[in-house]
JSON list of C-alpha atoms in Angstrom, two decimals:
[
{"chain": "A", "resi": 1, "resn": "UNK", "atom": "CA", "xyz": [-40.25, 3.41, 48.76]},
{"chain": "A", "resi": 2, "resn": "UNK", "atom": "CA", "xyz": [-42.45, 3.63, 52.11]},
{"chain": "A", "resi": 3, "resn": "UNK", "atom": "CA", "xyz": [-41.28, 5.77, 55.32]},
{"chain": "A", "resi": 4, "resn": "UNK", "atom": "CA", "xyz": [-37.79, 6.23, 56.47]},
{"chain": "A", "resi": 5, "resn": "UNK", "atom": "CA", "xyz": [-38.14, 8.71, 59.59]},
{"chain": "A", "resi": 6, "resn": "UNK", "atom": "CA", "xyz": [-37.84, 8.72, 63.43]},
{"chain": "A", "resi": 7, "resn": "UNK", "atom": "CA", "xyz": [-38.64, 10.23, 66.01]},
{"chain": "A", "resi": 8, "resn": "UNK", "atom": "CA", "xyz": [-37.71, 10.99, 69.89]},
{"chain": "A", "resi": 9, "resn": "UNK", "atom": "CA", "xyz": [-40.56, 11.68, 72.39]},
{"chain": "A", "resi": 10, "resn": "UNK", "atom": "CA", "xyz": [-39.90, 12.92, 75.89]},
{"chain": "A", "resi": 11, "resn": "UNK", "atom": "CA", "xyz": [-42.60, 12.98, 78.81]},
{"chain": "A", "resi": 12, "resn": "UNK", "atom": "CA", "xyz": [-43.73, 15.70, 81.12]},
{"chain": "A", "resi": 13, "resn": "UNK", "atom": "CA", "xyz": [-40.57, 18.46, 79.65]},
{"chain": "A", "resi": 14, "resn": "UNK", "atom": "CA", "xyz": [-40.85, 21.49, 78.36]},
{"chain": "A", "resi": 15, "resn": "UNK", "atom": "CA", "xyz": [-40.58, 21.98, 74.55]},
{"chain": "A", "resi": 16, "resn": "UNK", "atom": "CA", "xyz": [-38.07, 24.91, 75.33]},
{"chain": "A", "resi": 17, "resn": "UNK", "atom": "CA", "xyz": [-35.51, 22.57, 76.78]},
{"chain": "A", "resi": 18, "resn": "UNK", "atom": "CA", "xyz": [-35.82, 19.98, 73.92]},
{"chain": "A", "resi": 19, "resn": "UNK", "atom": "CA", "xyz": [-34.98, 21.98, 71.36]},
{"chain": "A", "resi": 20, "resn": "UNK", "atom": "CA", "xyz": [-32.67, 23.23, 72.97]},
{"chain": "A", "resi": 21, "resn": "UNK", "atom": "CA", "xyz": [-30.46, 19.88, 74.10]},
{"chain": "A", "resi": 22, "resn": "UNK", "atom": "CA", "xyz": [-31.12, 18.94, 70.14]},
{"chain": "A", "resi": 23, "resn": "UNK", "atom": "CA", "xyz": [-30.06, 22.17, 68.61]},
{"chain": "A", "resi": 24, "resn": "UNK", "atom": "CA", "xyz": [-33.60, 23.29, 67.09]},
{"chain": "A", "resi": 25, "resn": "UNK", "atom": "CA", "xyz": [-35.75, 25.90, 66.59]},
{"chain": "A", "resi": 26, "resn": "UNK", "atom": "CA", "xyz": [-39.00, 26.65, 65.90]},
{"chain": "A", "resi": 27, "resn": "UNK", "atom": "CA", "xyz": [-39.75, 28.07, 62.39]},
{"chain": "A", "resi": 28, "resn": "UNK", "atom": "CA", "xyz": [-42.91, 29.34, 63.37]},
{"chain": "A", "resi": 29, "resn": "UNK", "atom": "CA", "xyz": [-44.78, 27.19, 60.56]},
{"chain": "A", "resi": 30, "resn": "UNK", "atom": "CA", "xyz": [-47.49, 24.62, 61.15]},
{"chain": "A", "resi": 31, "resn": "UNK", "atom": "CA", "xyz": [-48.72, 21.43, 59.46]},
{"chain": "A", "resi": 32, "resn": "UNK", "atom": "CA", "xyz": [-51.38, 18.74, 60.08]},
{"chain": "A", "resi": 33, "resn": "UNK", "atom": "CA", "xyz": [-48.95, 15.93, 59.07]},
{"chain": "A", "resi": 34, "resn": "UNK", "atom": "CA", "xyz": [-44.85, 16.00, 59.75]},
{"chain": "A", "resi": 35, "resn": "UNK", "atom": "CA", "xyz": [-44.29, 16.33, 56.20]},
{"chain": "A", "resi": 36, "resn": "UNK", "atom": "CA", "xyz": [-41.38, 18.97, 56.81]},
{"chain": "A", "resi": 37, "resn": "UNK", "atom": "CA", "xyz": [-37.77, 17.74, 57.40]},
{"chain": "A", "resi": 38, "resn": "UNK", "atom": "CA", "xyz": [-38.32, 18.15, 61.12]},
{"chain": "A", "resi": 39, "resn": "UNK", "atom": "CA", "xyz": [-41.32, 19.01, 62.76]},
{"chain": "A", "resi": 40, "resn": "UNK", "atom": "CA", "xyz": [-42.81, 18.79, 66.72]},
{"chain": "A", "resi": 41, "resn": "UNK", "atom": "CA", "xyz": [-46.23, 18.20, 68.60]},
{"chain": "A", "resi": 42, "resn": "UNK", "atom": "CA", "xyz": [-47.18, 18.23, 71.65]},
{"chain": "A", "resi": 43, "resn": "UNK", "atom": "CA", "xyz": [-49.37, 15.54, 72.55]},
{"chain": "A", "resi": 44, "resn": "UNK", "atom": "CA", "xyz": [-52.41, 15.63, 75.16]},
{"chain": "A", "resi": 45, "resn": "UNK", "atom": "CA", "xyz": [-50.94, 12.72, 77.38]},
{"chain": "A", "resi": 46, "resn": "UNK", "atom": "CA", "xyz": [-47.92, 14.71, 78.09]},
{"chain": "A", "resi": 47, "resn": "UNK", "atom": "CA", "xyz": [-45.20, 13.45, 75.51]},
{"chain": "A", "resi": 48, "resn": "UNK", "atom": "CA", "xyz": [-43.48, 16.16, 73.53]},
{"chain": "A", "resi": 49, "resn": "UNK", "atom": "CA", "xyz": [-42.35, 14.57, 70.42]},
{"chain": "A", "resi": 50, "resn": "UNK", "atom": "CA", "xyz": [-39.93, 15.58, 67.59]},
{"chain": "A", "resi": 51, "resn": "UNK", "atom": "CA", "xyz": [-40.45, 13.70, 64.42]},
{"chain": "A", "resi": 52, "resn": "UNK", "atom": "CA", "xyz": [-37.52, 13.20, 61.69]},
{"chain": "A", "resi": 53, "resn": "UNK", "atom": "CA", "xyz": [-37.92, 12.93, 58.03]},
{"chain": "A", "resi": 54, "resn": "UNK", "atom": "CA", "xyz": [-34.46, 10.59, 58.33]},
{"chain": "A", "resi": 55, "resn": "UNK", "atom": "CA", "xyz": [-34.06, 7.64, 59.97]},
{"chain": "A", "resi": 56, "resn": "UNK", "atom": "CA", "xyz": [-30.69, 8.08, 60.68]},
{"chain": "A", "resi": 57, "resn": "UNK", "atom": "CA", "xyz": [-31.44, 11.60, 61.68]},
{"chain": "A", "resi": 58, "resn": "UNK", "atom": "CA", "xyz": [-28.10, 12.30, 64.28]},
{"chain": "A", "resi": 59, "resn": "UNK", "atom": "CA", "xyz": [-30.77, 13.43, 67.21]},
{"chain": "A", "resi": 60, "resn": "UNK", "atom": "CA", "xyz": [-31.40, 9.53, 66.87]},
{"chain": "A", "resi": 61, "resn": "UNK", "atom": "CA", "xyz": [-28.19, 8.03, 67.83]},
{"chain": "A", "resi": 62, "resn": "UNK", "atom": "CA", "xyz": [-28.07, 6.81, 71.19]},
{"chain": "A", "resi": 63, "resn": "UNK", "atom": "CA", "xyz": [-25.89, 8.92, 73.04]},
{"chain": "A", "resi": 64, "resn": "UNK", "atom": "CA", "xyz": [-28.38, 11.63, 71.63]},
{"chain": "A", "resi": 65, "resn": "UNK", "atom": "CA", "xyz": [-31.36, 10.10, 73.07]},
{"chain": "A", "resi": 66, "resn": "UNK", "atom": "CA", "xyz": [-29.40, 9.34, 76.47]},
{"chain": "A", "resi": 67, "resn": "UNK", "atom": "CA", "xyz": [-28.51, 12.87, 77.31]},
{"chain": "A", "resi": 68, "resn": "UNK", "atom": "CA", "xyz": [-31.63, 13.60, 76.22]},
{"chain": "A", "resi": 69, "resn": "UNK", "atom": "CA", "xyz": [-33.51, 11.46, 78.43]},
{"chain": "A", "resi": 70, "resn": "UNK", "atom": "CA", "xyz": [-31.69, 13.74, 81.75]},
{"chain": "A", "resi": 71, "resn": "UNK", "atom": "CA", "xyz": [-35.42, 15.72, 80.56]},
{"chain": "A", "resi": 72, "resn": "UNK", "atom": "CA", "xyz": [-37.82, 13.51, 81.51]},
{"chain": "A", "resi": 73, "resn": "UNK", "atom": "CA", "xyz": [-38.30, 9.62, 80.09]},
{"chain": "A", "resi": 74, "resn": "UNK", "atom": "CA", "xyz": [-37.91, 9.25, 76.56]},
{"chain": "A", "resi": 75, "resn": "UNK", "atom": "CA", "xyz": [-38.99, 6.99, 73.96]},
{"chain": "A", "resi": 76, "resn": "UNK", "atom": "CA", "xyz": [-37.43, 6.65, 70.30]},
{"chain": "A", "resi": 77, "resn": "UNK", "atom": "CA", "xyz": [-38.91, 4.96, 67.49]},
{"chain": "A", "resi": 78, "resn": "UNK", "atom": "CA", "xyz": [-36.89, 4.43, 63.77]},
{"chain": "A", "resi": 79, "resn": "UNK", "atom": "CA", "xyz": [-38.43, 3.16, 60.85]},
{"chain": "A", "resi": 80, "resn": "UNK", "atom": "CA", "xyz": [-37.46, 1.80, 57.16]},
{"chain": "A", "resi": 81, "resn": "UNK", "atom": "CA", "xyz": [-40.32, 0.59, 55.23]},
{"chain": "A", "resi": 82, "resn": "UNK", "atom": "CA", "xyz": [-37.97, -0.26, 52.15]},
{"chain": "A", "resi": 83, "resn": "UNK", "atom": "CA", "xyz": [-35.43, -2.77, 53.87]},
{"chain": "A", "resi": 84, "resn": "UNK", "atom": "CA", "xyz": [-38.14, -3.20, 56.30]},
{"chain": "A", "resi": 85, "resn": "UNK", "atom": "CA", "xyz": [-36.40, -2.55, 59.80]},
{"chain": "A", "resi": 86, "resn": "UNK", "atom": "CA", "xyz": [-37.71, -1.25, 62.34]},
{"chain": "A", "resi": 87, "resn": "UNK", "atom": "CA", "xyz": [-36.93, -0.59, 66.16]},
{"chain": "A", "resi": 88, "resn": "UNK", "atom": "CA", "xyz": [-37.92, 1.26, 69.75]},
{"chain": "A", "resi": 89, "resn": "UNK", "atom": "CA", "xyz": [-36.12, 2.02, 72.64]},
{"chain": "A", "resi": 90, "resn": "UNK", "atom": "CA", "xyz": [-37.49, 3.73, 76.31]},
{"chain": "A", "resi": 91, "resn": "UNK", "atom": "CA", "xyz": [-34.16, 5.78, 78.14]},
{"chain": "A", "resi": 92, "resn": "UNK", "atom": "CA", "xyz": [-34.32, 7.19, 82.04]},
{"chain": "A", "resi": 93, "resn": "UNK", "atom": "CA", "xyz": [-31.57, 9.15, 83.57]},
{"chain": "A", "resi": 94, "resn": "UNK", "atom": "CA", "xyz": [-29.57, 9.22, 81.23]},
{"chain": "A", "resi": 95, "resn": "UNK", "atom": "CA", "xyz": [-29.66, 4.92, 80.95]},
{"chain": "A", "resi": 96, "resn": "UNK", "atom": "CA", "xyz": [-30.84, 2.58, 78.35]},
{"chain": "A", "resi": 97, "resn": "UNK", "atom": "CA", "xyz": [-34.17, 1.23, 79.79]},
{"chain": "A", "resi": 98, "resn": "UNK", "atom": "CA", "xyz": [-34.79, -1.34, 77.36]},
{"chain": "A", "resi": 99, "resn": "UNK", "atom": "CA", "xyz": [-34.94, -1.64, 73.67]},
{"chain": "A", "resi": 100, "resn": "UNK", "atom": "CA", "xyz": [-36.81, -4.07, 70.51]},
{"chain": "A", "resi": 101, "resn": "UNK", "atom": "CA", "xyz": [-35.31, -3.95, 66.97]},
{"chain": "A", "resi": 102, "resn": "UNK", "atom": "CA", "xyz": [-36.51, -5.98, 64.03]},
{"chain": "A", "resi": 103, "resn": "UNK", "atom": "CA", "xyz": [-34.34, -6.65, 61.02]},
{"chain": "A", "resi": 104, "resn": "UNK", "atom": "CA", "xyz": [-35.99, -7.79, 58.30]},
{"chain": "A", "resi": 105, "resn": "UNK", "atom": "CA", "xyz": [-32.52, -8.51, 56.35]},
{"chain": "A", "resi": 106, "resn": "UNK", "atom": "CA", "xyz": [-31.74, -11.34, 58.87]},
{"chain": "A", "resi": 107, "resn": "UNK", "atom": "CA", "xyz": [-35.07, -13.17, 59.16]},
{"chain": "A", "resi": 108, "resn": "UNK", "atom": "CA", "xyz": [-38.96, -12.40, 59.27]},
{"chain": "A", "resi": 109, "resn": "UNK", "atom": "CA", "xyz": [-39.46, -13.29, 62.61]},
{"chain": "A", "resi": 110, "resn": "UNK", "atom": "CA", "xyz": [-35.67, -11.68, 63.80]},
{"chain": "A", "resi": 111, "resn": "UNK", "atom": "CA", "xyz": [-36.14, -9.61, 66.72]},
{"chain": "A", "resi": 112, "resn": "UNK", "atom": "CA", "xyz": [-33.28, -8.13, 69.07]},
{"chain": "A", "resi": 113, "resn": "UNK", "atom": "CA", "xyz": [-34.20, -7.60, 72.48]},
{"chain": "A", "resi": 114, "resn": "UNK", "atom": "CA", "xyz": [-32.20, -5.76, 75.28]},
{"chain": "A", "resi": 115, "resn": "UNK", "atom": "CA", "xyz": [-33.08, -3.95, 78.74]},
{"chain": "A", "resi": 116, "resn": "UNK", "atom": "CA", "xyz": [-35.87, -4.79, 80.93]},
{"chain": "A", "resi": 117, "resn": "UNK", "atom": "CA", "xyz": [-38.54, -4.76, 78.91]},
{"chain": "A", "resi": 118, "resn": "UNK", "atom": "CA", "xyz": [-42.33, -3.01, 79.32]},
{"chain": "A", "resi": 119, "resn": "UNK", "atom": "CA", "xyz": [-45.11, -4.93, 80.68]},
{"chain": "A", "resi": 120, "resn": "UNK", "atom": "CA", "xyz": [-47.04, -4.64, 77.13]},
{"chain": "A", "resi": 121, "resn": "UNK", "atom": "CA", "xyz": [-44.46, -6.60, 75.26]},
{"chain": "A", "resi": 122, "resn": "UNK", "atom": "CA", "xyz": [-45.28, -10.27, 75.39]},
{"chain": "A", "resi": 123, "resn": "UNK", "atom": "CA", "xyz": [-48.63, -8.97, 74.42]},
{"chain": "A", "resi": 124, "resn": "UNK", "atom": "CA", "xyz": [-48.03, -7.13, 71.52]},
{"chain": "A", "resi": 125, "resn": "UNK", "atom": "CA", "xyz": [-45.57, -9.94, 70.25]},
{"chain": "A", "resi": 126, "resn": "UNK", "atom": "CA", "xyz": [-47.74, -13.24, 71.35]},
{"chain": "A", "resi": 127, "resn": "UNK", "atom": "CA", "xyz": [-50.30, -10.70, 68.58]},
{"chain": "A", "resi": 128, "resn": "UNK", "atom": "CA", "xyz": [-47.88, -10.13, 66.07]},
{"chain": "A", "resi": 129, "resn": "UNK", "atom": "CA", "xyz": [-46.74, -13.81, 65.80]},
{"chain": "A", "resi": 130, "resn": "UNK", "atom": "CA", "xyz": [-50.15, -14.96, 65.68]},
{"chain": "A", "resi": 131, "resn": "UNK", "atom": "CA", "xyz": [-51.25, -12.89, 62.90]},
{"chain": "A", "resi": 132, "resn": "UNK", "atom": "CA", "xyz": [-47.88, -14.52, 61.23]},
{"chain": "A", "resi": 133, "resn": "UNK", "atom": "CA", "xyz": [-49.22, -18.04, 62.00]},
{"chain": "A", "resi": 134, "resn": "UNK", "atom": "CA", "xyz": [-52.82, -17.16, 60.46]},
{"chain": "A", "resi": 135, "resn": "UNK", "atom": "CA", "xyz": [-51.38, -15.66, 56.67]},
{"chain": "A", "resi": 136, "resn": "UNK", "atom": "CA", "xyz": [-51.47, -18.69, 55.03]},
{"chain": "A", "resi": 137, "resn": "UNK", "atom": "CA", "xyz": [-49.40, -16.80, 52.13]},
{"chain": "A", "resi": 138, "resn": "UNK", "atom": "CA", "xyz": [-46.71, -15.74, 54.64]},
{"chain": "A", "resi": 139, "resn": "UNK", "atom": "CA", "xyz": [-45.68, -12.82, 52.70]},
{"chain": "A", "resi": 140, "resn": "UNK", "atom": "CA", "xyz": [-46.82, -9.53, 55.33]},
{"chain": "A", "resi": 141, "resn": "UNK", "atom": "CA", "xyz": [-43.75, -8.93, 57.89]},
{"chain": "A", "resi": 142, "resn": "UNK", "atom": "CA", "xyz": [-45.67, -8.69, 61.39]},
{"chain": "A", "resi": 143, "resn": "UNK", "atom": "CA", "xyz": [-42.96, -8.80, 63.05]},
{"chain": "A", "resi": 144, "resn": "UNK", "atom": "CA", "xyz": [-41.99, -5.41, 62.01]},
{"chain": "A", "resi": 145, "resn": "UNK", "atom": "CA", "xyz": [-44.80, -3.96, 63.44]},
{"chain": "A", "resi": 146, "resn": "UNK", "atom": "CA", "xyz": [-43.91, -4.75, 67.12]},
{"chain": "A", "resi": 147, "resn": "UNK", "atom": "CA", "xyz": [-41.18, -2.13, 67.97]},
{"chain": "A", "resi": 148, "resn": "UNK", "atom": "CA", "xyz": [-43.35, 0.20, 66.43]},
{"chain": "A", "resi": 149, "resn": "UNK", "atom": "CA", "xyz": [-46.56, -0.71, 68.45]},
{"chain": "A", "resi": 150, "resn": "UNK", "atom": "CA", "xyz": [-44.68, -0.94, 71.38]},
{"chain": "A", "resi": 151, "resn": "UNK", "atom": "CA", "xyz": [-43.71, 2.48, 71.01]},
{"chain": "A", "resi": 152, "resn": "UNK", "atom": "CA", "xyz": [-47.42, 3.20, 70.52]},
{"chain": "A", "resi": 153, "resn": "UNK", "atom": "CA", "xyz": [-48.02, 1.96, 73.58]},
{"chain": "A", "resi": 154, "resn": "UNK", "atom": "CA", "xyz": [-46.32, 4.38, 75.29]},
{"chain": "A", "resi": 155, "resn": "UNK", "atom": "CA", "xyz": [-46.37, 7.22, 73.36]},
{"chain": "A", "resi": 156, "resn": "UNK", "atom": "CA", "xyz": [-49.52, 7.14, 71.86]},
{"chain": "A", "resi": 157, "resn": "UNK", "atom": "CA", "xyz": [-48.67, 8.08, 68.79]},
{"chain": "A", "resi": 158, "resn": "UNK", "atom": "CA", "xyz": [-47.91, 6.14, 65.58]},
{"chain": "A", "resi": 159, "resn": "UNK", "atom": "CA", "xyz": [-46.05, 7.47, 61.97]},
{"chain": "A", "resi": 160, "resn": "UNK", "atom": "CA", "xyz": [-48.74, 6.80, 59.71]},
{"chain": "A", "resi": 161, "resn": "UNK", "atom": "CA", "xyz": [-51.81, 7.25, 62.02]},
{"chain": "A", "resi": 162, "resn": "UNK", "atom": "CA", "xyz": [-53.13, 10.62, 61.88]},
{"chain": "A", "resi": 163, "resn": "UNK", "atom": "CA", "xyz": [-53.47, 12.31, 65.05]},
{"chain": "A", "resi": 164, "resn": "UNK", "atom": "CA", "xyz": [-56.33, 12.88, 67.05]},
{"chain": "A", "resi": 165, "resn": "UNK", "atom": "CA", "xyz": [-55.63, 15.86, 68.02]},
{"chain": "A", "resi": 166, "resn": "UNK", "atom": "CA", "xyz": [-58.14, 19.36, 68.64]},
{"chain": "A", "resi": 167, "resn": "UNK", "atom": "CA", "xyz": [-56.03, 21.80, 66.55]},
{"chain": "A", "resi": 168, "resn": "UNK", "atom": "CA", "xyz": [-55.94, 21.16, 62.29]},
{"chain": "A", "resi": 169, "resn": "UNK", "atom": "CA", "xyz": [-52.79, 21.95, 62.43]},
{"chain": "A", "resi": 170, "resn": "UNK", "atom": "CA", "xyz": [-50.70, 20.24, 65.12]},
{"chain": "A", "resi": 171, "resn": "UNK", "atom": "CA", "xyz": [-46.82, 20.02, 64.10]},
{"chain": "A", "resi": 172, "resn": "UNK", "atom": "CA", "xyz": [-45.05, 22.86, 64.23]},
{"chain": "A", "resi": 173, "resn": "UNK", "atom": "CA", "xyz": [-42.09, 22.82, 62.13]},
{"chain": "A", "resi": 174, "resn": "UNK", "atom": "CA", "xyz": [-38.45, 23.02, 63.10]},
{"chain": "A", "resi": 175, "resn": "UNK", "atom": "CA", "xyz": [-35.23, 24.00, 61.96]},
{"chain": "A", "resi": 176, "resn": "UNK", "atom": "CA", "xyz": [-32.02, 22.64, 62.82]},
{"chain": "A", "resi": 177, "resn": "UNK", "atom": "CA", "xyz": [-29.60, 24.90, 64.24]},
{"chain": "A", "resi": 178, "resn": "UNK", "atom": "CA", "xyz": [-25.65, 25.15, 62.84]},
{"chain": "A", "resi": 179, "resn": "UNK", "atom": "CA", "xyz": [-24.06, 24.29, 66.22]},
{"chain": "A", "resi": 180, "resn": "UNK", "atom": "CA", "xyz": [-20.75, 22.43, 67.49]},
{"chain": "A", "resi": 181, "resn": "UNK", "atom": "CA", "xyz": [-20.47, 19.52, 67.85]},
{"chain": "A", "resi": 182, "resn": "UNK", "atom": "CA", "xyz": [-20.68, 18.73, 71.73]},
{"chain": "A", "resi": 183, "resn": "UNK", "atom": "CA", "xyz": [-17.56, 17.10, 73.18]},
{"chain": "A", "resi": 184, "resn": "UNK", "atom": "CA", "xyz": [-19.51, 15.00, 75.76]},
{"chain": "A", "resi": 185, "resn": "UNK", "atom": "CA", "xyz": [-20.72, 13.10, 72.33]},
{"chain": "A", "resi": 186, "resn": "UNK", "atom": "CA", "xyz": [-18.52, 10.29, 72.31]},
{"chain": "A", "resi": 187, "resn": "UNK", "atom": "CA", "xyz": [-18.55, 8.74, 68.38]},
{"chain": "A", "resi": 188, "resn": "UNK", "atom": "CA", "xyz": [-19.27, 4.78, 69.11]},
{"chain": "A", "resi": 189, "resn": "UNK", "atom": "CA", "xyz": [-16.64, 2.27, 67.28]},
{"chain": "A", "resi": 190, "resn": "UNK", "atom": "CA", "xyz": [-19.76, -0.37, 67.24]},
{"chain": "A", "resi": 191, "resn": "UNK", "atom": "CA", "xyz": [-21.87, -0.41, 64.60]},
{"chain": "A", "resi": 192, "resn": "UNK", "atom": "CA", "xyz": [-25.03, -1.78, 65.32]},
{"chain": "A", "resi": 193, "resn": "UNK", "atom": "CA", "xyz": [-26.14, -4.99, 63.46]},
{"chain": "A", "resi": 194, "resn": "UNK", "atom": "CA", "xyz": [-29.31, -4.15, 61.85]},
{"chain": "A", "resi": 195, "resn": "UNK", "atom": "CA", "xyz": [-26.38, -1.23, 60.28]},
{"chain": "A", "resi": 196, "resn": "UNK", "atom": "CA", "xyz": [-25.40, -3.93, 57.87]},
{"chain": "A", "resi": 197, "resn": "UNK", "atom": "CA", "xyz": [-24.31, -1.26, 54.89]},
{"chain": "A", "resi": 198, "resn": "UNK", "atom": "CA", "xyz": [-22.40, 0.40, 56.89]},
{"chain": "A", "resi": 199, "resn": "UNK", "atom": "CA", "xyz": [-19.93, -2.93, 57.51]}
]
């Protein structure tokens, strides 16, 4: 089945205020891997990340991860091993930075691109593609791995990478909070492409 999860990173911001903004709450549990449904770490180059066990986890959706973002810069990363889609977006101030999504379901070497993209791009794609051009067989999807390394890039963390972190038991897990739903959270009309079973 492989990994369906997500997750939303924000730089130099109290943990505190994140949960807050995305209605959560510390259970007071701790893991060495996000195994629970939600679960958060705080990581030693100053990104606080929060790490969903659903890839279309709601924290996910874009005006999420814009208000979000009025914390500090923020980078989200979604994956789906099993239709093999993956994608990465960096918000500031509230705005849509830039963003990378690869769709698998349209083509192997489909990627969507948007924003002013990060200096490490071109790099981390010229490698992908090249690694595409050496398989002989043809059959690995490279191309999926680029929104996720560009994440990597500036997060410094990756989902199925352990961590290298001092404590054995870095995530602590989180529990979603019954809340209502905030007006200022506009529902979008536009389904996004990649969405295609949702057309």
């Amino acid at each position: 089945m492989g990994f369906k999860i997500g997750w939303i990173a924000v730089k130099d911001s109290e943990p505190a205020a994140i949960h807050k903004m995305l209605s959560l709450s510390p259970s007071g549990e701790r893991e060495e891997f996000p195994d629970s449904p939600i679960a958060g770490v705080e990581l030693p180059n100053g990104w606080y990340l929060v790490h969903f066990n659903d890839f279309l986890a709601p924290a996910l959706e874009e005006e999420s991860v814009s208000r979000v973002s009025s914390l500090g810069d923020v980078v989200a990363c979604q994956v789906h091993e099993g239709i093999m889609v993956s994608m990465a977006s960096g918000y500031k101030s509230g705005k849509l930075v830039w963003s990378v999504v690869h769709n698998a379901q349209e083509a192997l070497e489909h990627l969507e691109i948007r924003g002013s993209l990060p200096a490490e791009f071109e790099g981390i794609r010229s490698k992908k593609f090249q690694e595409k051009v050496q398989d002989d067989e043809g059959m690995v999807d490279y191309v999926f791995d680029i929104p996720v390394d560009m994440a990597r890039a500036h997060v410094g963390y990756r989902y199925d990478q352990a961590l290298a972190n001092e404590s054995e038991l870095p995530f602590h897990v989180l529990e979603q909070k019954q809340s209502v739903p905030d007006p200022e959270l506009k529902e979008t009309s536009k389904t996004p492409a990649w969405m295609f079973w949702k057309k």
